[in-house]
Amino acid sequence: ETGVTQSPTHLIKTRGQQVTLRCSSQSGHNTVSWYQQALGQGPQFIFQYYREEENGRGNFPPRFSGLQFPNYSSELNVNALELDDSALYLCASSSRGNTEAFFGQGTRLTVV
Amino acid sequence: GNSVTQMEGPVTLSEEAFLTINCTYTATGYPSLFWYVQYPGEGLQLLLKATKADDKGSNKGFEATYRKETTSFHLEKGSVQVSDSAVYFCARLLGAGSYQLTFGKGTKLSVIP
C-alpha cells in the first residue's frame, strides 16, 4: 500500500456536469500529479502541483483545473464534462528531488 | 518529441517462459526510466527504475537495463508466473523540477499455467 488515497473510487456523471476528485498524498510528499488513463491506454499527464501552485501542465483544456491544499492533498475539477472524459483518473505523489512517484488506486469516472 | 514506445500486446506466455517487453524512448538529455505494473482494477505500482545510462533496475525477478546507445529500456524476466499477469507500462521522467511521467501505451501480459 502506497499511502496515496483517492476518492471516490467510482462515479457516474452526466454530460455537461462538473466533477471534483480528491487525493491525499503520502506523508512527507509535497508534490501531486494527476493523470488521465483512458481504457486500454497509458496514463496521460494532466498537471502537477507543488506547494499549492501549478507546476507543469499537459495538453488538457482549461476546464480541467486543480488545487493543492496546505496539507498537500489535492483536488482535480473538471467542468462541462464530455463523454470522452470517461477514464481512470490517477493521482501520484512524490517529494521534490526524488524520482519515485507513488500512485493511488484511481477514480473511475463514467460520463453518460 | 518526447515519447515512449513499447511493444504492443497482448502477450500470452506459459508459466516459466522467458519474458521480454521492448521499450524505446525519445528525449533530450538523459531521462530517468521506469517500468510500472497495473494489476486488474488497480492503480500503478512502480516495478523498477534506472536513473542513468547503463544502470540496471531489478525487482521481483524482473530486470531492465538503461541503454543510451539504443535509447531502450527493455523489460525481462527469466521465468514468469501466473501472478505476473498484468499490464506493464514503460515510462520516462521529463526533466528536473517537474515530475511529469510520459507513459507508453502498455503491454498486457497473460501467463497461463
mmCIF file of C-alpha atoms in Angstrom, chain A residues 14-108:
data_model
loop_
_atom_site.group_PDB
_atom_site.id
_atom_site.type_symbol
_atom_site.label_atom_id
_atom_site.label_comp_id
_atom_site.label_asym_id
_atom_site.label_seq_id
_atom_site.Cartn_x
_atom_site.Cartn_y
_atom_site.Cartn_z
ATOM 1 C CA THR A 14 -23.978 13.253 -16.960
ATOM 2 C CA ARG A 15 -22.511 15.143 -19.872
ATOM 3 C CA GLY A 16 -22.245 18.866 -19.057
ATOM 4 C CA GLN A 17 -21.954 18.347 -15.315
ATOM 5 C CA GLN A 18 -18.988 19.186 -13.143
ATOM 6 C CA VAL A 19 -16.953 16.769 -11.017
ATOM 7 C CA THR A 20 -14.391 17.014 -8.220
ATOM 8 C CA LEU A 21 -11.960 14.222 -7.490
ATOM 9 C CA ARG A 22 -9.808 14.118 -4.365
ATOM 10 C CA CYS A 23 -6.376 12.843 -3.483
ATOM 11 C CA SER A 24 -4.489 12.574 -0.218
ATOM 12 C CA SER A 25 -0.783 12.370 -0.802
ATOM 13 C CA GLN A 26 1.633 10.132 1.011
ATOM 14 C CA SER A 27 3.035 11.516 4.234
ATOM 15 C CA GLY A 28 6.061 13.715 3.592
ATOM 16 C CA HIS A 29 5.282 14.248 -0.092
ATOM 17 C CA ASN A 30 4.777 17.826 -1.276
ATOM 18 C CA THR A 31 4.154 17.244 -4.988
ATOM 19 C CA VAL A 32 0.977 15.848 -6.506
ATOM 20 C CA SER A 33 0.402 14.958 -10.147
ATOM 21 C CA TRP A 34 -2.808 13.951 -11.901
ATOM 22 C CA TYR A 35 -3.101 11.595 -14.848
ATOM 23 C CA GLN A 36 -5.957 10.506 -17.086
ATOM 24 C CA GLN A 37 -5.943 6.897 -18.251
ATOM 25 C CA ALA A 38 -8.426 6.080 -20.981
ATOM 26 C CA LEU A 39 -9.384 2.450 -21.447
ATOM 27 C CA GLY A 40 -6.562 0.460 -22.996
ATOM 28 C CA GLN A 41 -4.161 3.415 -22.976
ATOM 29 C CA GLY A 42 -1.263 4.625 -20.889
ATOM 30 C CA PRO A 43 -1.782 7.436 -18.390
ATOM 31 C CA GLN A 44 -1.619 10.977 -19.762
ATOM 32 C CA PHE A 45 -0.229 13.795 -17.613
ATOM 33 C CA ILE A 46 -2.826 16.441 -16.748
ATOM 34 C CA PHE A 47 -0.956 18.719 -14.338
ATOM 35 C CA GLN A 48 1.213 18.844 -11.255
ATOM 36 C CA TYR A 49 1.047 20.856 -8.047
ATOM 37 C CA TYR A 50 3.941 21.793 -5.819
ATOM 38 C CA ARG A 51 3.434 23.850 -2.656
ATOM 39 C CA GLU A 52 -0.089 24.791 -3.708
ATOM 40 C CA GLU A 53 0.869 26.092 -7.144
ATOM 41 C CA GLU A 54 0.511 24.517 -10.561
ATOM 42 C CA ASN A 55 3.955 23.421 -11.713
ATOM 43 C CA GLY A 56 3.524 21.926 -15.145
ATOM 44 C CA ARG A 57 0.540 21.102 -17.320
ATOM 45 C CA GLY A 58 -0.111 18.610 -20.065
ATOM 46 C CA ASN A 59 -2.258 19.003 -23.166
ATOM 47 C CA PHE A 60 -5.603 19.360 -21.419
ATOM 48 C CA PRO A 61 -8.137 22.204 -21.817
ATOM 49 C CA PRO A 62 -8.763 24.821 -19.101
ATOM 50 C CA ARG A 63 -11.928 23.062 -17.960
ATOM 51 C CA PHE A 64 -9.522 20.715 -16.181
ATOM 52 C CA SER A 65 -8.353 22.570 -13.094
ATOM 53 C CA GLY A 66 -6.900 21.712 -9.741
ATOM 54 C CA LEU A 67 -5.990 22.771 -6.261
ATOM 55 C CA GLN A 68 -3.436 21.759 -3.703
ATOM 56 C CA PHE A 69 -4.028 22.454 -0.020
ATOM 57 C CA PRO A 70 -1.542 23.301 2.762
ATOM 58 C CA ASN A 71 -1.539 19.661 3.845
ATOM 59 C CA TYR A 72 -0.540 18.767 0.240
ATOM 60 C CA SER A 73 -3.786 16.993 -0.536
ATOM 61 C CA SER A 74 -5.249 17.878 -3.907
ATOM 62 C CA GLU A 75 -8.403 18.145 -5.978
ATOM 63 C CA LEU A 76 -8.999 17.724 -9.675
ATOM 64 C CA ASN A 77 -12.017 19.578 -11.054
ATOM 65 C CA VAL A 78 -13.493 19.002 -14.469
ATOM 66 C CA ASN A 79 -16.213 21.307 -15.788
ATOM 67 C CA ALA A 80 -18.604 20.747 -18.670
ATOM 68 C CA LEU A 81 -17.998 17.023 -18.747
ATOM 69 C CA GLU A 82 -17.795 15.316 -22.123
ATOM 70 C CA LEU A 83 -18.238 11.645 -22.953
ATOM 71 C CA ASP A 84 -14.520 11.380 -23.758
ATOM 72 C CA ASP A 85 -13.690 12.379 -20.196
ATOM 73 C CA SER A 86 -14.686 8.867 -19.144
ATOM 74 C CA ALA A 87 -11.463 7.373 -17.807
ATOM 75 C CA LEU A 88 -9.499 6.283 -14.763
ATOM 76 C CA TYR A 89 -8.036 9.340 -13.041
ATOM 77 C CA LEU A 90 -4.831 8.669 -11.167
ATOM 78 C CA CYS A 91 -3.145 10.779 -8.565
ATOM 79 C CA ALA A 92 0.567 10.405 -7.826
ATOM 80 C CA SER A 93 2.560 11.944 -5.008
ATOM 81 C CA SER A 94 6.272 12.476 -4.727
ATOM 82 C CA SER A 95 8.783 14.569 -2.868
ATOM 83 C CA ARG A 96 10.837 17.217 -4.590
ATOM 84 C CA GLY A 97 14.118 15.861 -5.933
ATOM 85 C CA ASN A 98 13.055 12.233 -5.652
ATOM 86 C CA THR A 99 12.468 10.342 -8.884
ATOM 87 C CA GLU A 100 9.886 7.948 -7.466
ATOM 88 C CA ALA A 101 6.160 8.672 -7.553
ATOM 89 C CA PHE A 102 3.520 6.690 -5.713
ATOM 90 C CA PHE A 103 0.131 6.231 -7.318
ATOM 91 C CA GLY A 104 -3.273 5.926 -5.763
ATOM 92 C CA GLN A 105 -5.830 3.345 -6.827
ATOM 93 C CA GLY A 106 -7.587 5.838 -9.060
ATOM 94 C CA THR A 107 -11.116 7.143 -9.565
ATOM 95 C CA ARG A 108 -13.123 5.563 -12.344
#
